[in-house]
Tab-separated table of C-alpha atoms and ligand atoms in Angstrom:
chain	number	residue	atom	x	y	z
A	166	UNK	CA	0.000	0.000	0.000
A	167	UNK	CA	1.158	3.556	-0.653
A	168	UNK	CA	1.975	5.928	2.192
A	169	UNK	CA	-0.947	8.089	1.027
A	170	UNK	CA	-4.480	7.435	-0.228
A	171	UNK	CA	-5.884	9.400	-3.159
A	172	UNK	CA	-9.355	8.882	-1.674
A	173	UNK	CA	-10.891	7.250	1.372
A	174	UNK	CA	-14.149	7.030	3.264
A	175	UNK	CA	-14.076	8.052	6.904
A	176	UNK	CA	-16.417	7.005	9.665
A	177	UNK	CA	-19.361	9.425	9.935
A	178	UNK	CA	-19.761	9.974	6.209
A	179	UNK	CA	-16.721	11.907	5.052
A	180	UNK	CA	-14.886	11.443	1.765
A	181	UNK	CA	-11.264	12.474	2.198
A	182	UNK	CA	-9.140	13.304	-0.845
A	183	UNK	CA	-5.476	14.126	-1.085
A	184	UNK	CA	-5.435	17.519	-2.846
A	185	UNK	CA	-3.350	16.708	-5.932
A	186	UNK	CA	-3.269	20.362	-7.011
A	187	UNK	CA	-0.915	21.093	-4.138
A	188	UNK	CA	1.511	18.187	-4.546
A	189	UNK	CA	4.421	17.727	-4.313
A	190	UNK	CA	5.107	20.787	-2.171
A	191	UNK	CA	2.140	20.495	0.200
A	192	UNK	CA	0.315	17.438	1.493
A	193	UNK	CA	-3.229	18.591	2.188
A	194	UNK	CA	-6.287	16.416	2.668
A	195	UNK	CA	-9.738	17.845	1.922
A	196	UNK	CA	-12.889	16.439	3.507
A	197	UNK	CA	-16.185	16.333	1.603
A	198	UNK	CA	-19.690	15.648	2.844
A	199	UNK	CA	-21.817	16.567	-0.188
A	200	UNK	CA	-22.002	15.232	-3.736
A	201	UNK	CA	-21.885	18.816	-5.036
A	202	UNK	CA	-18.477	19.317	-3.447
A	203	UNK	CA	-17.263	15.929	-4.713
A	204	UNK	CA	-18.334	16.866	-8.250
A	205	UNK	CA	-16.514	20.194	-7.934
A	206	UNK	CA	-13.380	18.425	-6.613
A	207	UNK	CA	-13.387	16.203	-9.721
A	208	UNK	CA	-13.845	19.217	-12.036
A	209	UNK	CA	-11.109	21.180	-10.264
A	210	UNK	CA	-8.779	18.146	-10.334
A	211	UNK	CA	-8.308	17.820	-6.573
A	212	UNK	CA	-8.632	14.186	-7.615
A	213	UNK	CA	-7.847	13.108	-11.169
A	214	UNK	CA	-6.912	10.033	-13.168
A	215	UNK	CA	-9.653	7.886	-14.676
A	216	UNK	CA	-10.002	5.165	-11.992
A	217	UNK	CA	-9.726	7.647	-9.095
A	218	UNK	CA	-12.456	9.799	-10.659
A	219	UNK	CA	-14.703	6.717	-10.888
A	220	UNK	CA	-14.182	5.861	-7.216
A	221	UNK	CA	-14.815	9.492	-6.213
A	222	UNK	CA	-18.130	9.533	-8.074
A	223	UNK	CA	-19.210	6.264	-6.437
A	224	UNK	CA	-18.397	7.675	-3.008
A	225	UNK	CA	-20.302	10.836	-3.981
A	226	UNK	CA	-23.419	8.675	-4.321
A	227	UNK	CA	-22.746	6.889	-1.016
A	228	UNK	CA	-22.268	10.276	0.643
A	229	UNK	CA	-25.625	11.491	-0.675
A	230	UNK	CA	-27.378	8.485	0.834
A	231	UNK	CA	-25.484	8.779	4.108
A	232	UNK	CA	-26.411	12.420	4.771
A	233	UNK	CA	-29.900	12.336	3.290
A	234	UNK	CA	-32.779	13.726	5.311
A	235	UNK	CA	-35.297	11.963	3.035
A	236	UNK	CA	-38.448	10.881	4.809
A	237	UNK	CA	-38.948	7.796	2.669
A	238	UNK	CA	-37.136	5.595	0.173
A	239	UNK	CA	-38.778	7.140	-2.871
A	240	UNK	CA	-37.476	10.581	-1.909
A	241	UNK	CA	-34.014	9.097	-1.404
A	242	UNK	CA	-34.108	7.448	-4.850
A	243	UNK	CA	-34.927	10.899	-6.278
A	244	UNK	CA	-32.024	12.511	-4.408
A	245	UNK	CA	-29.611	9.843	-5.621
A	246	UNK	CA	-30.718	10.442	-9.178
A	247	UNK	CA	-30.050	14.185	-8.869
A	248	UNK	CA	-26.580	13.446	-7.446
A	249	UNK	CA	-25.885	10.994	-10.264
A	250	UNK	CA	-26.800	13.582	-12.908
A	251	UNK	CA	-24.545	16.243	-11.413
A	252	UNK	CA	-21.577	13.900	-10.939
A	253	UNK	CA	-21.868	12.834	-14.595
A	254	UNK	CA	-21.185	16.441	-15.615
A	255	UNK	CA	-17.958	16.771	-13.593
A	256	UNK	CA	-15.554	15.664	-16.380
A	257	UNK	CA	-16.430	14.236	-19.801
A	258	UNK	CA	-13.599	12.072	-21.116
A	259	UNK	CA	-12.663	9.378	-18.580
A	260	UNK	CA	-15.205	6.600	-19.044
A	261	UNK	CA	-14.549	5.252	-15.536
A	262	UNK	CA	-16.712	8.097	-14.200
A	263	UNK	CA	-19.729	6.855	-16.175
A	264	UNK	CA	-18.855	3.207	-15.573
A	265	UNK	CA	-18.807	3.719	-11.783
A	266	UNK	CA	-22.029	5.728	-11.797
A	267	UNK	CA	-23.758	3.144	-14.033
A	268	UNK	CA	-22.682	0.478	-11.570
A	269	UNK	CA	-24.078	2.468	-8.629
A	270	UNK	CA	-27.348	3.045	-10.528
A	271	UNK	CA	-27.636	-0.690	-11.282
A	272	UNK	CA	-26.938	-1.548	-7.644
A	273	UNK	CA	-29.614	0.875	-6.456
A	274	UNK	CA	-32.085	-0.500	-9.043
A	275	UNK	CA	-31.322	-4.005	-7.845
A	276	UNK	CA	-31.880	-2.946	-4.230
A	277	UNK	CA	-35.223	-1.506	-5.276
A	278	UNK	CA	-36.507	-4.729	-6.823
A	279	UNK	CA	-34.914	-7.239	-4.490
A	280	UNK	CA	-35.475	-5.660	-1.076
A	281	UNK	CA	-39.077	-5.792	-0.021
A	282	UNK	CA	-39.839	-3.300	2.748
A	283	UNK	CA	-36.251	-2.040	2.564
A	284	UNK	CA	-35.264	0.845	4.776
A	285	UNK	CA	-33.301	4.028	4.247
A	286	UNK	CA	-30.482	2.720	6.410
A	287	UNK	CA	-30.314	-0.460	4.303
A	288	UNK	CA	-29.986	1.631	1.151
A	289	UNK	CA	-27.300	3.745	2.829
A	290	UNK	CA	-25.331	0.573	3.614
A	291	UNK	CA	-25.925	-0.823	0.130
A	292	UNK	CA	-24.549	2.274	-1.626
A	293	UNK	CA	-21.558	2.451	0.693
A	294	UNK	CA	-20.669	-1.202	0.278
A	295	UNK	CA	-20.854	-0.874	-3.519
A	296	UNK	CA	-18.596	2.202	-3.473
A	297	UNK	CA	-16.150	0.335	-1.219
A	298	UNK	CA	-16.253	-2.615	-3.640
A	299	UNK	CA	-15.439	-0.358	-6.602
A	300	UNK	CA	-12.494	1.118	-4.686
A	301	UNK	CA	-11.150	-2.229	-3.460
A	302	UNK	CA	-11.488	-3.882	-6.875
A	303	UNK	CA	-9.541	-1.067	-8.511
A	304	UNK	CA	-6.468	-1.880	-6.428
A	305	UNK	CA	-6.733	-5.565	-7.406
A	306	UNK	CA	-7.125	-4.715	-11.103
A	307	UNK	CA	-4.008	-2.572	-11.036
A	308	UNK	CA	-1.877	-5.307	-9.493
A	309	UNK	CA	-3.184	-7.797	-12.058
A	310	UNK	CA	-2.263	-5.380	-14.874
A	311	UNK	CA	1.264	-5.244	-13.459
A	312	UNK	CA	1.535	-9.038	-13.349
A	313	UNK	CA	0.426	-9.415	-16.974
A	314	UNK	CA	2.904	-6.725	-18.019
A	315	UNK	CA	5.998	-8.222	-16.386
A	316	UNK	CA	6.968	-10.526	-19.294
A	317	UNK	CA	6.960	-7.451	-21.570
A	318	UNK	CA	9.533	-5.582	-19.481
A	319	UNK	CA	13.181	-6.485	-20.122
A	320	UNK	CA	15.430	-7.072	-17.070
A	321	UNK	CA	17.157	-3.803	-17.890
A	322	UNK	CA	14.693	-1.283	-19.302
A	323	UNK	CA	14.406	2.389	-20.108
A	324	UNK	CA	10.716	3.278	-20.208
A	325	UNK	CA	8.957	6.492	-21.249
A	326	UNK	CA	5.798	7.330	-19.307
A	327	UNK	CA	3.330	10.171	-19.850
A	328	UNK	CA	1.129	11.974	-17.279
A	329	UNK	CA	0.456	10.300	-13.923
A	330	UNK	CA	-1.091	6.859	-13.764
A	331	UNK	CA	0.098	5.750	-10.333
A	332	UNK	CA	-1.464	5.443	-6.878
A	333	UNK	CA	-2.660	9.027	-7.137
A	334	UNK	CA	-4.569	8.412	-10.375
A	335	UNK	CA	-6.198	5.265	-9.015
A	336	UNK	CA	-7.360	4.073	-5.618
A	337	UNK	CA	-3.906	2.573	-5.125
A	338	UNK	CA	-0.943	1.104	-6.998
A	339	UNK	CA	-1.588	2.446	-10.481
A	340	UNK	CA	-1.754	1.172	-14.046
A	341	UNK	CA	1.158	2.205	-16.303
A	342	UNK	CA	3.169	3.635	-13.415
A	343	UNK	CA	2.206	0.544	-11.403
A	344	UNK	CA	3.926	-1.559	-14.081
A	345	UNK	CA	7.122	0.480	-13.700
A	346	UNK	CA	6.864	0.165	-9.919
A	347	UNK	CA	6.300	-3.590	-10.073
A	348	UNK	CA	9.242	-4.088	-12.439
A	349	UNK	CA	11.442	-2.242	-9.945
A	350	UNK	CA	10.027	-4.226	-7.012
A	351	UNK	CA	10.767	-7.451	-8.896
A	352	UNK	CA	14.421	-6.464	-9.192
A	353	UNK	CA	14.480	-5.294	-12.821
A	354	UNK	CA	16.865	-2.441	-13.574
A	355	UNK	CA	14.364	0.177	-14.586
A	356	UNK	CA	15.015	3.767	-15.648
A	357	UNK	CA	11.804	5.733	-16.152
A	358	UNK	CA	11.812	8.826	-18.348
A	359	UNK	CA	8.919	10.856	-17.001
A	360	UNK	CA	7.291	13.352	-19.386
A	361	UNK	CA	6.559	16.443	-17.321
A	362	UNK	CA	3.120	16.650	-19.031
A	363	UNK	CA	2.182	20.244	-19.682
A	364	UNK	CA	0.038	22.064	-18.869
A	365	UNK	CA	-0.739	20.666	-15.404
A	366	UNK	CA	2.551	18.832	-14.982
A	367	UNK	CA	1.128	15.556	-13.706
A	368	UNK	CA	4.427	13.886	-14.662
A	369	UNK	CA	6.843	16.403	-13.160
A	370	UNK	CA	4.762	16.907	-10.033
A	371	UNK	CA	2.910	13.655	-9.352
A	372	UNK	CA	4.709	10.781	-11.079
A	373	UNK	CA	8.045	12.137	-9.854
A	374	UNK	CA	6.590	12.391	-6.330
A	375	UNK	CA	5.453	8.776	-6.400
A	376	UNK	CA	8.560	7.261	-7.986
A	377	UNK	CA	10.807	9.173	-5.611
A	378	UNK	CA	8.885	7.799	-2.616
A	379	UNK	CA	9.149	4.274	-4.065
A	380	UNK	CA	12.867	4.537	-4.827
A	381	UNK	CA	12.357	3.852	-8.540
A	382	UNK	CA	15.146	5.403	-10.681
A	383	UNK	CA	13.755	8.080	-12.986
A	384	UNK	CA	14.498	11.318	-14.805
A	385	UNK	CA	11.948	14.026	-15.510
A	386	UNK	CA	12.060	15.166	-19.140
A	387	UNK	CA	10.181	17.949	-20.902
A	388	UNK	CA	7.441	16.684	-23.202
A	389	UNK	CA	9.334	17.814	-26.270
A	390	UNK	CA	12.339	15.649	-25.316
A	391	UNK	CA	10.637	12.281	-25.683
A	392	UNK	CA	11.237	12.182	-29.472
A	393	UNK	CA	14.921	12.808	-28.906
A	394	UNK	CA	15.175	9.943	-26.418
A	395	UNK	CA	13.138	7.606	-28.610
A	396	UNK	CA	15.607	8.194	-31.445
A	397	UNK	CA	18.846	8.181	-29.470
A	398	UNK	CA	18.295	7.023	-25.922
A	399	UNK	CA	18.076	3.213	-25.985
A	400	UNK	CA	14.426	3.416	-24.916
A	401	UNK	CA	12.921	-0.084	-24.706
A	402	UNK	CA	9.253	0.835	-24.518
A	403	UNK	CA	6.623	3.468	-23.760
A	404	UNK	CA	3.763	2.754	-21.390
A	405	UNK	CA	0.841	5.102	-20.767
A	406	UNK	CA	-2.592	4.914	-19.176
A	407	UNK	CA	-5.963	5.648	-20.713
A	408	UNK	CA	-9.075	7.641	-20.016
A	409	UNK	CA	-11.118	5.705	-22.537
A	410	UNK	CA	-10.318	2.811	-24.837
A	411	UNK	CA	-13.075	2.302	-27.398
A	412	UNK	CA	-14.213	-0.816	-29.253
A	413	UNK	CA	-11.670	-0.521	-32.093
A	414	UNK	CA	-8.741	0.160	-29.712
A	415	UNK	CA	-8.498	3.914	-30.285
A	416	UNK	CA	-7.431	5.408	-26.961
A	417	UNK	CA	-8.035	8.787	-25.340
A	418	UNK	CA	-5.334	9.772	-22.880
A	419	UNK	CA	-3.560	12.884	-21.637
A	420	UNK	CA	-2.741	15.430	-24.321
A	421	UNK	CA	0.619	14.577	-25.886
A	422	UNK	CA	0.068	10.809	-25.870
A	423	UNK	CA	-0.602	10.760	-29.616
A	424	UNK	CA	2.683	12.552	-30.394
A	425	UNK	CA	4.538	10.039	-28.242
A	426	UNK	CA	2.868	7.062	-29.942
A	427	UNK	CA	3.650	8.304	-33.459
A	428	UNK	CA	7.307	8.966	-32.673
A	429	UNK	CA	7.565	5.584	-30.923
A	430	UNK	CA	6.258	3.883	-34.096
A	431	UNK	CA	8.677	5.881	-36.272
A	432	UNK	CA	11.521	4.498	-34.138
A	433	UNK	CA	10.142	0.929	-33.843
A	434	UNK	CA	9.728	1.220	-30.067
A	435	UNK	CA	6.779	-0.692	-28.539
A	436	UNK	CA	3.981	1.554	-27.309
A	437	UNK	CA	1.764	-0.012	-24.622
A	438	UNK	CA	-1.482	1.238	-23.123
A	439	UNK	CA	-2.177	-0.058	-19.599
A	440	UNK	CA	-5.830	0.118	-18.608
A	441	UNK	CA	-8.334	-1.889	-16.578
A	442	UNK	CA	-11.409	-3.134	-18.434
A	443	UNK	CA	-13.323	-0.462	-16.482
A	444	UNK	CA	-11.686	2.013	-18.894
A	445	UNK	CA	-12.922	0.150	-21.988
A	446	UNK	CA	-16.016	1.645	-23.590
A	447	UNK	CA	-17.628	-0.914	-25.883
A	448	UNK	CA	-20.520	1.440	-26.631
A	449	UNK	CA	-18.247	3.771	-28.614
A	450	UNK	CA	-17.006	2.496	-31.942
A	451	UNK	CA	-14.072	4.792	-32.740
A	452	UNK	CA	-11.962	7.504	-31.146
A	453	UNK	CA	-13.621	10.202	-33.252
A	454	UNK	CA	-16.723	9.860	-31.076
A	455	UNK	CA	-14.929	10.527	-27.767
A	456	UNK	CA	-15.677	13.894	-26.167
A	457	UNK	CA	-12.398	15.667	-25.509
A	458	UNK	CA	-12.472	17.931	-22.481
A	459	UNK	CA	-11.446	21.546	-23.072
A	460	UNK	CA	-9.910	22.993	-19.895
A	461	UNK	CA	-9.596	26.635	-18.792
A	462	UNK	CA	-7.074	28.941	-20.509
A	463	UNK	CA	-5.275	29.820	-17.276
A	464	UNK	CA	-3.800	26.289	-17.198
A	465	UNK	CA	-1.786	27.306	-20.266
A	466	UNK	CA	-1.174	30.983	-19.576
A	467	UNK	CA	-0.035	30.381	-15.983
A	468	UNK	CA	2.086	27.984	-13.976
A	469	UNK	CA	0.541	28.220	-10.515
A	470	UNK	CA	0.194	31.969	-9.917
A	471	UNK	CA	2.871	32.983	-12.432
A	472	UNK	CA	1.740	34.254	-15.797
A	473	UNK	CA	3.967	32.967	-18.617
A	474	UNK	CA	2.244	34.423	-21.689
A	475	UNK	CA	1.393	37.995	-22.660
A	476	UNK	CA	-1.938	39.286	-21.344
A	477	UNK	CA	-5.108	38.230	-23.162
A	478	UNK	CA	-3.703	35.660	-25.574
A	479	UNK	CA	-6.012	33.163	-27.248
A	480	UNK	CA	-5.550	29.628	-25.916
A	481	UNK	CA	-6.613	26.135	-26.948
A	482	UNK	CA	-6.377	23.627	-24.109
A	483	UNK	CA	-7.661	20.147	-24.951
A	484	UNK	CA	-6.939	17.934	-21.929
A	485	UNK	CA	-6.751	14.712	-23.944
A	486	UNK	CA	-5.999	13.415	-27.409
A	487	UNK	CA	-6.878	10.219	-29.227
A	488	UNK	CA	-4.179	7.783	-30.279
A	489	UNK	CA	-5.423	5.674	-33.191
A	490	UNK	CA	-5.220	1.951	-32.481
A	491	UNK	CA	-2.705	1.406	-35.283
A	492	UNK	CA	0.023	3.025	-33.146
A	493	UNK	CA	-0.644	0.813	-30.106
A	494	UNK	CA	1.447	-2.341	-29.743
A	495	UNK	CA	-0.825	-3.879	-27.098
A	496	UNK	CA	-3.321	-2.973	-24.379
A	497	UNK	CA	-2.437	-4.423	-20.999
A	498	UNK	CA	-5.549	-5.176	-18.932
A	499	UNK	CA	-6.195	-7.114	-15.726
A	500	UNK	CA	-7.520	-9.950	-17.892
A	501	UNK	CA	-4.405	-10.215	-20.026
A	502	UNK	CA	-2.489	-8.488	-22.808
A	503	UNK	CA	-4.625	-7.640	-25.837
A	504	UNK	CA	-2.899	-7.488	-29.235
A	505	UNK	CA	-4.248	-6.446	-32.644
A	506	UNK	CA	-6.635	-7.012	-34.274
A	507	UNK	CA	-8.083	-4.941	-31.425
A	508	UNK	CA	-11.717	-4.900	-32.483
A	509	UNK	CA	-11.913	-8.675	-32.293
A	510	UNK	CA	-9.617	-9.165	-29.306
A	511	UNK	CA	-11.075	-6.399	-27.141
A	512	UNK	CA	-14.565	-7.833	-27.734
A	513	UNK	CA	-13.288	-11.274	-26.718
A	514	UNK	CA	-11.638	-10.076	-23.508
A	515	UNK	CA	-14.726	-8.064	-22.558
A	516	UNK	CA	-16.843	-11.226	-22.803
A	517	UNK	CA	-14.553	-13.030	-20.342
A	518	UNK	CA	-15.027	-12.687	-16.620
B	36	LIG	O1	-6.428	15.084	-16.601
B	36	LIG	P1	-6.021	13.902	-15.772
B	36	LIG	O2	-4.855	14.171	-14.886
B	36	LIG	O3	-7.200	13.300	-15.038
B	36	LIG	O4	-5.555	12.833	-16.849
B	36	LIG	C1	-5.119	11.578	-16.416
B	36	LIG	C2	-4.648	10.702	-17.515
B	36	LIG	O5	-4.691	11.062	-18.676
B	36	LIG	C3	-4.228	9.316	-17.146
B	36	LIG	O6	-3.244	8.863	-18.021
B	36	LIG	C4	-5.427	8.361	-17.226
B	36	LIG	O7	-6.522	8.877	-16.543
B	36	LIG	C5	-5.091	7.022	-16.674
B	36	LIG	S1	-4.861	7.040	-14.925
B	36	LIG	C6	-4.582	5.432	-14.457
């Protein structure tokens, strides 16, 4: 387990989140008791990373039930629906948000039909236990991803990683960064090249923070340096996470992932996506249909409080891009490593349990 938790539920109905906006310089935990504040924390990126966002939304539902003053179950069902609708608007790209909320909705619907004369306190327990299950399963999925990835990592490996996909981006352990961590823990000689990941610097701030704490050797590089290292730096592989993998294998991930994948292909370096099946969206056929979040201009014009551009410049700030499946060597999931043809092989792995 990591020394910190991205998110946890505290006795009495509190959701505690490590404020990732303040890392690595300040370790601050924020406590939330309403779904509105949880939704805002997701939008503001107090918590971020696809699996962590999913867990936060699930706890947002449990929190709503816990603090409800509803007089009867029907009123509580209505309140939970309002919370669900607001949480769905918090960020658009990571499918884990919608996956977790769909799972909570299904659990509540199941409670409704299967529990005759159920009580409000039973529904409170049911929502909390489902949110806890989502959180606990995420940690297991991440470790399984790491295990499936180990044969792909040479005993001595230089690995490029983009954004932050570690314990902070998940409930614990991490996906792509979890693979790097596991390789190190298994005694492989790993050197991670960590893209700093403009504009919010999830690599330079968060991945560096995690790898440093774990004692994994790494260097932070500017995003523009990855091409240089892919051409000259004896890089063995790239591994990144995902916010949404769609049915044909196209993958939305942090802005800059597409550039990395294309340059990796140009240099014949394997490019892996590590993602739990909770990040796979079978209802979307191709990457062109994924909504790409546009974030505020100040993320580009400023670093923290410091302005780095002239006043009043026009800005475009897409938070994610889509890497077409043809650039992806394989997708590493908790159920195994999926190779092309992705359409067929993703469908197969999604049918397995
Ligand atoms: O905008 P962010 O920081 O939420 O973006 C995070 C990423 O793009 C991650 O790579 C992705 O969510 C996978 S996290 C295991």
